[in-house]
Amino acid sequence: QRISTSRTSRTRPIRCTLPLCTGTRGPMLCLLLAPAALAAPTGAALIYCDPVGYEGRYFREACEARGVLLVRLWSTPYAAMLSEDLEDAEERAAIQRGCAPAAGEEAAWAESALSGMAITGVLCGSDAGLATAERLQHALVPARTNGLVPARRDKYLMHEALRTAGLAAARQSVARSWEEARSFLSTLPPPLHVVLKPRRGHAGLRVGLASSEPQARHM
């Protein structure tokens, strides 16, 4: 499933301490330092994975006011979505240069890019980048992580975690075909009321309520 979210807007960085790649999607990797008039640098850094949406402005201003470095990176899934409709090879390359480090390379990246600065946390601006943000926080801010938990992002696993903990959870099934879906529907008592939704996503995208098999199949 493709996750739709707003594109980044072009912004003007205050100061970059690493090479800045710009394009129609705005800065791809930008380390923002607070102007001296606002706050002196503290040696702390905050990572912002997939910096999209209106919140980015407030995160930037908050970091500037506190002298904290704001590090903006793309998750691989979001970078792929940004790149898919770009014809310019340089723009695509710029996006890739601004991607988060791969699994297992987080510490080496932080030492090279941030010169030993203290990373205080990781923010995420998209559903697509949650796994990347979780991984970065787990690797780079171990004091503020409770592990890598796929159930945080997978709705099926969320319900199974509730069930395992002895809490009430809806009956559910993962259907990869209409035959699998119909088989599960046949086990439900009448009148039929079933919610169909993707395992990943947000804001109610592709979520619907069906009260008959024809409705469910259409959805």
PDB file of C-alpha atoms in Angstrom:
ATOM      1  CA  GLN A   1       0.000   0.000   0.000  1.00  0.00           C
ATOM      2  CA  ARG A   2       1.257   3.422  -0.849  1.00  0.00           C
ATOM      3  CA  ILE A   3       1.109   5.885   1.991  1.00  0.00           C
ATOM      4  CA  SER A   4       0.129   9.341   0.885  1.00  0.00           C
ATOM      5  CA  THR A   5       1.496  12.320   2.705  1.00  0.00           C
ATOM      6  CA  SER A   6       2.305  15.887   1.827  1.00  0.00           C
ATOM      7  CA  ARG A   7       5.475  16.823   0.001  1.00  0.00           C
ATOM      8  CA  THR A   8       8.049  18.942   1.714  1.00  0.00           C
ATOM      9  CA  SER A   9       8.130  22.615   0.906  1.00  0.00           C
ATOM     10  CA  ARG A  10      11.202  24.561  -0.082  1.00  0.00           C
ATOM     11  CA  THR A  11      12.781  26.092   3.012  1.00  0.00           C
ATOM     12  CA  ARG A  12      15.831  28.267   3.520  1.00  0.00           C
ATOM     13  CA  PRO A  13      18.260  26.858   6.101  1.00  0.00           C
ATOM     14  CA  ILE A  14      19.899  29.125   8.629  1.00  0.00           C
ATOM     15  CA  ARG A  15      23.293  27.475   8.437  1.00  0.00           C
ATOM     16  CA  CYS A  16      24.461  24.071   7.267  1.00  0.00           C
ATOM     17  CA  THR A  17      27.444  22.264   8.727  1.00  0.00           C
ATOM     18  CA  LEU A  18      27.373  19.549   6.034  1.00  0.00           C
ATOM     19  CA  PRO A  19      27.024  19.857   2.238  1.00  0.00           C
ATOM     20  CA  LEU A  20      23.455  20.876   1.483  1.00  0.00           C
ATOM     21  CA  CYS A  21      21.564  19.266  -1.389  1.00  0.00           C
ATOM     22  CA  THR A  22      18.648  21.318  -2.633  1.00  0.00           C
ATOM     23  CA  GLY A  23      15.943  20.651  -5.172  1.00  0.00           C
ATOM     24  CA  THR A  24      12.220  20.966  -5.696  1.00  0.00           C
ATOM     25  CA  ARG A  25      11.647  19.034  -2.478  1.00  0.00           C
ATOM     26  CA  GLY A  26      13.759  21.401  -0.375  1.00  0.00           C
ATOM     27  CA  PRO A  27      16.913  20.557   1.651  1.00  0.00           C
ATOM     28  CA  MET A  28      17.690  16.841   1.656  1.00  0.00           C
ATOM     29  CA  LEU A  29      20.128  16.831   4.559  1.00  0.00           C
ATOM     30  CA  CYS A  30      20.283  19.973   6.589  1.00  0.00           C
ATOM     31  CA  LEU A  31      21.876  20.514   9.983  1.00  0.00           C
ATOM     32  CA  LEU A  32      20.415  23.651  11.461  1.00  0.00           C
ATOM     33  CA  LEU A  33      22.270  25.667  14.074  1.00  0.00           C
ATOM     34  CA  ALA A  34      20.585  28.352  16.107  1.00  0.00           C
ATOM     35  CA  PRO A  35      21.704  31.908  15.395  1.00  0.00           C
ATOM     36  CA  ALA A  36      23.800  33.383  18.187  1.00  0.00           C
ATOM     37  CA  ALA A  37      21.023  35.866  18.947  1.00  0.00           C
ATOM     38  CA  LEU A  38      18.680  33.019  19.876  1.00  0.00           C
ATOM     39  CA  ALA A  39      20.838  30.498  21.680  1.00  0.00           C
ATOM     40  CA  ALA A  40      24.405  29.263  21.692  1.00  0.00           C
ATOM     41  CA  PRO A  41      24.981  25.722  20.401  1.00  0.00           C
ATOM     42  CA  THR A  42      24.689  23.218  23.232  1.00  0.00           C
ATOM     43  CA  GLY A  43      26.343  20.226  21.589  1.00  0.00           C
ATOM     44  CA  ALA A  44      22.988  18.424  21.467  1.00  0.00           C
ATOM     45  CA  ALA A  45      21.305  17.142  18.321  1.00  0.00           C
ATOM     46  CA  LEU A  46      17.776  16.010  17.451  1.00  0.00           C
ATOM     47  CA  ILE A  47      17.087  13.799  14.421  1.00  0.00           C
ATOM     48  CA  TYR A  48      13.956  14.468  12.345  1.00  0.00           C
ATOM     49  CA  CYS A  49      13.135  11.541  10.063  1.00  0.00           C
ATOM     50  CA  ASP A  50      10.979  12.434   7.054  1.00  0.00           C
ATOM     51  CA  PRO A  51      10.613  16.184   7.745  1.00  0.00           C
ATOM     52  CA  VAL A  52       7.234  16.742   6.111  1.00  0.00           C
ATOM     53  CA  GLY A  53       4.130  18.663   7.107  1.00  0.00           C
ATOM     54  CA  TYR A  54       3.603  21.877   9.020  1.00  0.00           C
ATOM     55  CA  GLU A  55       5.175  20.562  12.235  1.00  0.00           C
ATOM     56  CA  GLY A  56       8.682  20.956  10.837  1.00  0.00           C
ATOM     57  CA  ARG A  57       8.593  24.700  11.257  1.00  0.00           C
ATOM     58  CA  TYR A  58       7.819  24.414  14.968  1.00  0.00           C
ATOM     59  CA  PHE A  59      10.483  21.768  15.531  1.00  0.00           C
ATOM     60  CA  ARG A  60      13.043  23.992  13.805  1.00  0.00           C
ATOM     61  CA  GLU A  61      12.084  27.059  15.831  1.00  0.00           C
ATOM     62  CA  ALA A  62      12.134  25.097  19.090  1.00  0.00           C
ATOM     63  CA  CYS A  63      15.598  23.744  18.328  1.00  0.00           C
ATOM     64  CA  GLU A  64      16.885  27.177  17.332  1.00  0.00           C
ATOM     65  CA  ALA A  65      15.634  28.657  20.594  1.00  0.00           C
ATOM     66  CA  ARG A  66      17.495  26.002  22.580  1.00  0.00           C
ATOM     67  CA  GLY A  67      20.710  25.814  20.590  1.00  0.00           C
ATOM     68  CA  VAL A  68      19.996  22.263  19.460  1.00  0.00           C
ATOM     69  CA  LEU A  69      21.093  20.930  16.080  1.00  0.00           C
ATOM     70  CA  LEU A  70      18.150  19.657  13.976  1.00  0.00           C
ATOM     71  CA  VAL A  71      19.218  16.833  11.664  1.00  0.00           C
ATOM     72  CA  ARG A  72      16.764  16.078   8.857  1.00  0.00           C
ATOM     73  CA  LEU A  73      16.900  12.695   7.121  1.00  0.00           C
ATOM     74  CA  TRP A  74      14.728  10.649   4.775  1.00  0.00           C
ATOM     75  CA  SER A  75      13.629   7.104   5.435  1.00  0.00           C
ATOM     76  CA  THR A  76      14.176   4.723   2.513  1.00  0.00           C
ATOM     77  CA  PRO A  77      10.410   4.223   1.882  1.00  0.00           C
ATOM     78  CA  TYR A  78       9.701   7.950   1.856  1.00  0.00           C
ATOM     79  CA  ALA A  79      12.740   8.696  -0.282  1.00  0.00           C
ATOM     80  CA  ALA A  80      11.498   6.147  -2.807  1.00  0.00           C
ATOM     81  CA  MET A  81       8.110   7.857  -2.915  1.00  0.00           C
ATOM     82  CA  LEU A  82       9.723  11.272  -3.426  1.00  0.00           C
ATOM     83  CA  SER A  83      11.947   9.946  -6.200  1.00  0.00           C
ATOM     84  CA  GLU A  84       9.427   7.959  -8.192  1.00  0.00           C
ATOM     85  CA  ASP A  85       8.091  10.907 -10.193  1.00  0.00           C
ATOM     86  CA  LEU A  86      11.402  12.736 -10.618  1.00  0.00           C
ATOM     87  CA  GLU A  87      13.080  12.718 -14.020  1.00  0.00           C
ATOM     88  CA  ASP A  88      16.132  14.678 -12.952  1.00  0.00           C
ATOM     89  CA  ALA A  89      18.914  12.270 -11.939  1.00  0.00           C
ATOM     90  CA  GLU A  90      20.627  14.869  -9.744  1.00  0.00           C
ATOM     91  CA  GLU A  91      17.466  15.428  -7.740  1.00  0.00           C
ATOM     92  CA  ARG A  92      17.087  11.696  -7.197  1.00  0.00           C
ATOM     93  CA  ALA A  93      20.729  11.462  -6.155  1.00  0.00           C
ATOM     94  CA  ALA A  94      20.280  14.372  -3.735  1.00  0.00           C
ATOM     95  CA  ILE A  95      17.404  12.578  -2.051  1.00  0.00           C
ATOM     96  CA  GLN A  96      19.463   9.412  -1.693  1.00  0.00           C
ATOM     97  CA  ARG A  97      22.344  11.367  -0.148  1.00  0.00           C
ATOM     98  CA  GLY A  98      19.952  12.635   2.477  1.00  0.00           C
ATOM     99  CA  CYS A  99      18.727   9.175   3.512  1.00  0.00           C
ATOM    100  CA  ALA A 100      19.144   7.755   6.991  1.00  0.00           C
ATOM    101  CA  PRO A 101      22.024   5.317   7.511  1.00  0.00           C
ATOM    102  CA  ALA A 102      21.342   1.637   6.896  1.00  0.00           C
ATOM    103  CA  ALA A 103      20.815  -0.810   9.735  1.00  0.00           C
ATOM    104  CA  GLY A 104      24.088  -1.463  11.509  1.00  0.00           C
ATOM    105  CA  GLU A 105      25.677   1.751  10.232  1.00  0.00           C
ATOM    106  CA  GLU A 106      23.997   4.196  12.611  1.00  0.00           C
ATOM    107  CA  ALA A 107      26.909   4.677  15.038  1.00  0.00           C
ATOM    108  CA  ALA A 108      29.485   5.166  12.292  1.00  0.00           C
ATOM    109  CA  TRP A 109      27.200   7.670  10.551  1.00  0.00           C
ATOM    110  CA  ALA A 110      26.645   9.635  13.777  1.00  0.00           C
ATOM    111  CA  GLU A 111      30.381   9.815  14.475  1.00  0.00           C
ATOM    112  CA  SER A 112      31.130  10.997  10.945  1.00  0.00           C
ATOM    113  CA  ALA A 113      28.210  13.393  10.452  1.00  0.00           C
ATOM    114  CA  LEU A 114      27.763  14.760  13.969  1.00  0.00           C
ATOM    115  CA  SER A 115      31.319  14.595  15.350  1.00  0.00           C
ATOM    116  CA  GLY A 116      30.316  13.034  18.642  1.00  0.00           C
ATOM    117  CA  MET A 117      27.430  15.379  19.432  1.00  0.00           C
ATOM    118  CA  ALA A 118      24.897  14.118  21.972  1.00  0.00           C
ATOM    119  CA  ILE A 119      21.759  12.887  20.183  1.00  0.00           C
ATOM    120  CA  THR A 120      18.789  13.552  22.444  1.00  0.00           C
ATOM    121  CA  GLY A 121      16.028  11.881  20.449  1.00  0.00           C
ATOM    122  CA  VAL A 122      14.449  11.026  17.110  1.00  0.00           C
ATOM    123  CA  LEU A 123      11.242  12.493  15.678  1.00  0.00           C
ATOM    124  CA  CYS A 124       9.278  11.116  12.741  1.00  0.00           C
ATOM    125  CA  GLY A 125       7.109  13.028  10.272  1.00  0.00           C
ATOM    126  CA  SER A 126       5.526  10.145   8.334  1.00  0.00           C
ATOM    127  CA  ASP A 127       3.964   6.748   8.843  1.00  0.00           C
ATOM    128  CA  ALA A 128       6.322   5.353   6.220  1.00  0.00           C
ATOM    129  CA  GLY A 129       9.363   6.355   8.269  1.00  0.00           C
ATOM    130  CA  LEU A 130       8.324   5.013  11.664  1.00  0.00           C
ATOM    131  CA  ALA A 131      10.429   1.863  11.442  1.00  0.00           C
ATOM    132  CA  THR A 132      13.480   3.918  10.457  1.00  0.00           C
ATOM    133  CA  ALA A 133      12.933   6.411  13.275  1.00  0.00           C
ATOM    134  CA  GLU A 134      12.479   3.593  15.792  1.00  0.00           C
ATOM    135  CA  ARG A 135      15.685   1.925  14.586  1.00  0.00           C
ATOM    136  CA  LEU A 136      17.672   5.179  14.778  1.00  0.00           C
ATOM    137  CA  GLN A 137      16.475   5.885  18.305  1.00  0.00           C
ATOM    138  CA  HIS A 138      17.212   2.316  19.407  1.00  0.00           C
ATOM    139  CA  ALA A 139      20.754   2.496  18.030  1.00  0.00           C
ATOM    140  CA  LEU A 140      21.665   6.097  18.849  1.00  0.00           C
ATOM    141  CA  VAL A 141      19.622   6.939  21.967  1.00  0.00           C
ATOM    142  CA  PRO A 142      19.567   3.644  23.921  1.00  0.00           C
ATOM    143  CA  ALA A 143      18.483   5.352  27.129  1.00  0.00           C
ATOM    144  CA  ARG A 144      15.188   6.362  25.482  1.00  0.00           C
ATOM    145  CA  THR A 145      14.162   3.176  23.677  1.00  0.00           C
ATOM    146  CA  ASN A 146      12.141   0.143  24.673  1.00  0.00           C
ATOM    147  CA  GLY A 147      13.270  -1.923  21.724  1.00  0.00           C
ATOM    148  CA  LEU A 148      12.246  -2.583  18.147  1.00  0.00           C
ATOM    149  CA  VAL A 149       8.552  -3.465  18.250  1.00  0.00           C
ATOM    150  CA  PRO A 150       6.834  -4.164  14.906  1.00  0.00           C
ATOM    151  CA  ALA A 151       3.432  -4.161  16.667  1.00  0.00           C
ATOM    152  CA  ARG A 152       3.744  -0.402  17.038  1.00  0.00           C
ATOM    153  CA  ARG A 153       3.098  -0.078  13.295  1.00  0.00           C
ATOM    154  CA  ASP A 154       1.243  -3.256  12.321  1.00  0.00           C
ATOM    155  CA  LYS A 155      -2.447  -3.149  13.242  1.00  0.00           C
ATOM    156  CA  TYR A 156      -2.831  -6.927  13.121  1.00  0.00           C
ATOM    157  CA  LEU A 157       0.093  -7.403  15.506  1.00  0.00           C
ATOM    158  CA  MET A 158      -1.312  -4.652  17.756  1.00  0.00           C
ATOM    159  CA  HIS A 159      -4.527  -6.623  18.289  1.00  0.00           C
ATOM    160  CA  GLU A 160      -2.637  -9.861  18.854  1.00  0.00           C
ATOM    161  CA  ALA A 161      -0.468  -8.132  21.467  1.00  0.00           C
ATOM    162  CA  LEU A 162      -3.642  -7.030  23.263  1.00  0.00           C
ATOM    163  CA  ARG A 163      -5.025 -10.562  23.118  1.00  0.00           C
ATOM    164  CA  THR A 164      -1.777 -12.038  24.453  1.00  0.00           C
ATOM    165  CA  ALA A 165      -1.910  -9.581  27.360  1.00  0.00           C
ATOM    166  CA  GLY A 166      -5.407 -10.797  28.244  1.00  0.00           C
ATOM    167  CA  LEU A 167      -7.192  -7.681  27.042  1.00  0.00           C
ATOM    168  CA  ALA A 168     -10.288  -7.547  24.846  1.00  0.00           C
ATOM    169  CA  ALA A 169      -9.423  -7.606  21.147  1.00  0.00           C
ATOM    170  CA  ALA A 170     -11.478  -7.896  17.996  1.00  0.00           C
ATOM    171  CA  ARG A 171     -11.555 -11.137  16.024  1.00  0.00           C
ATOM    172  CA  GLN A 172      -9.402 -10.668  12.974  1.00  0.00           C
ATOM    173  CA  SER A 173      -7.766 -12.348  10.032  1.00  0.00           C
ATOM    174  CA  VAL A 174      -5.161 -11.446   7.428  1.00  0.00           C
ATOM    175  CA  ALA A 175      -6.622 -12.058   3.970  1.00  0.00           C
ATOM    176  CA  ARG A 176      -4.363 -12.231   0.927  1.00  0.00           C
ATOM    177  CA  SER A 177      -7.198 -13.141  -1.424  1.00  0.00           C
ATOM    178  CA  TRP A 178     -10.980 -12.841  -1.610  1.00  0.00           C
ATOM    179  CA  GLU A 179     -11.325 -16.561  -0.883  1.00  0.00           C
ATOM    180  CA  GLU A 180      -9.406 -16.150   2.380  1.00  0.00           C
ATOM    181  CA  ALA A 181     -11.529 -13.131   3.278  1.00  0.00           C
ATOM    182  CA  ARG A 182     -14.794 -14.929   2.518  1.00  0.00           C
ATOM    183  CA  SER A 183     -13.703 -17.921   4.587  1.00  0.00           C
ATOM    184  CA  PHE A 184     -13.194 -15.645   7.593  1.00  0.00           C
ATOM    185  CA  LEU A 185     -16.476 -13.796   7.016  1.00  0.00           C
ATOM    186  CA  SER A 186     -18.334 -17.120   7.115  1.00  0.00           C
ATOM    187  CA  THR A 187     -17.210 -17.615  10.727  1.00  0.00           C
ATOM    188  CA  LEU A 188     -18.791 -14.350  11.941  1.00  0.00           C
ATOM    189  CA  PRO A 189     -22.276 -14.316  13.478  1.00  0.00           C
ATOM    190  CA  PRO A 190     -25.125 -12.435  11.748  1.00  0.00           C
ATOM    191  CA  PRO A 191     -25.833  -9.642  11.163  1.00  0.00           C
ATOM    192  CA  LEU A 192     -22.519  -9.106   9.457  1.00  0.00           C
ATOM    193  CA  HIS A 193     -20.520  -6.067  10.506  1.00  0.00           C
ATOM    194  CA  VAL A 194     -16.860  -6.209   9.539  1.00  0.00           C
ATOM    195  CA  VAL A 195     -14.151  -3.580   9.222  1.00  0.00           C
ATOM    196  CA  LEU A 196     -11.650  -3.924   6.394  1.00  0.00           C
ATOM    197  CA  LYS A 197      -8.408  -2.013   6.710  1.00  0.00           C
ATOM    198  CA  PRO A 198      -4.722  -2.228   5.754  1.00  0.00           C
ATOM    199  CA  ARG A 199      -2.214  -3.457   8.307  1.00  0.00           C
ATOM    200  CA  ARG A 200      -0.298  -0.201   7.901  1.00  0.00           C
ATOM    201  CA  GLY A 201      -1.553   3.305   7.321  1.00  0.00           C
ATOM    202  CA  HIS A 202      -3.051   6.304   9.029  1.00  0.00           C
ATOM    203  CA  ALA A 203      -5.962   8.758   9.033  1.00  0.00           C
ATOM    204  CA  GLY A 204      -8.537   6.170   7.994  1.00  0.00           C
ATOM    205  CA  LEU A 205      -7.113   5.641   4.510  1.00  0.00           C
ATOM    206  CA  ARG A 206      -8.665   2.596   2.807  1.00  0.00           C
ATOM    207  CA  VAL A 207     -10.727   1.729   5.897  1.00  0.00           C
ATOM    208  CA  GLY A 208     -14.366   0.739   5.512  1.00  0.00           C
ATOM    209  CA  LEU A 209     -17.296  -0.993   7.199  1.00  0.00           C
ATOM    210  CA  ALA A 210     -19.126  -3.764   5.342  1.00  0.00           C
ATOM    211  CA  SER A 211     -22.478  -5.292   6.280  1.00  0.00           C
ATOM    212  CA  SER A 212     -22.592  -7.922   3.515  1.00  0.00           C
ATOM    213  CA  GLU A 213     -20.221 -10.108   1.511  1.00  0.00           C
ATOM    214  CA  PRO A 214     -20.804  -8.110  -1.715  1.00  0.00           C
ATOM    215  CA  GLN A 215     -19.866  -4.906   0.127  1.00  0.00           C
ATOM    216  CA  ALA A 216     -16.756  -6.518   1.565  1.00  0.00           C
ATOM    217  CA  ARG A 217     -15.670  -7.844  -1.823  1.00  0.00           C
ATOM    218  CA  HIS A 218     -16.197  -4.454  -3.447  1.00  0.00           C
ATOM    219  CA  MET A 219     -13.995  -2.836  -0.808  1.00  0.00           C
TER     220      MET A 219
END
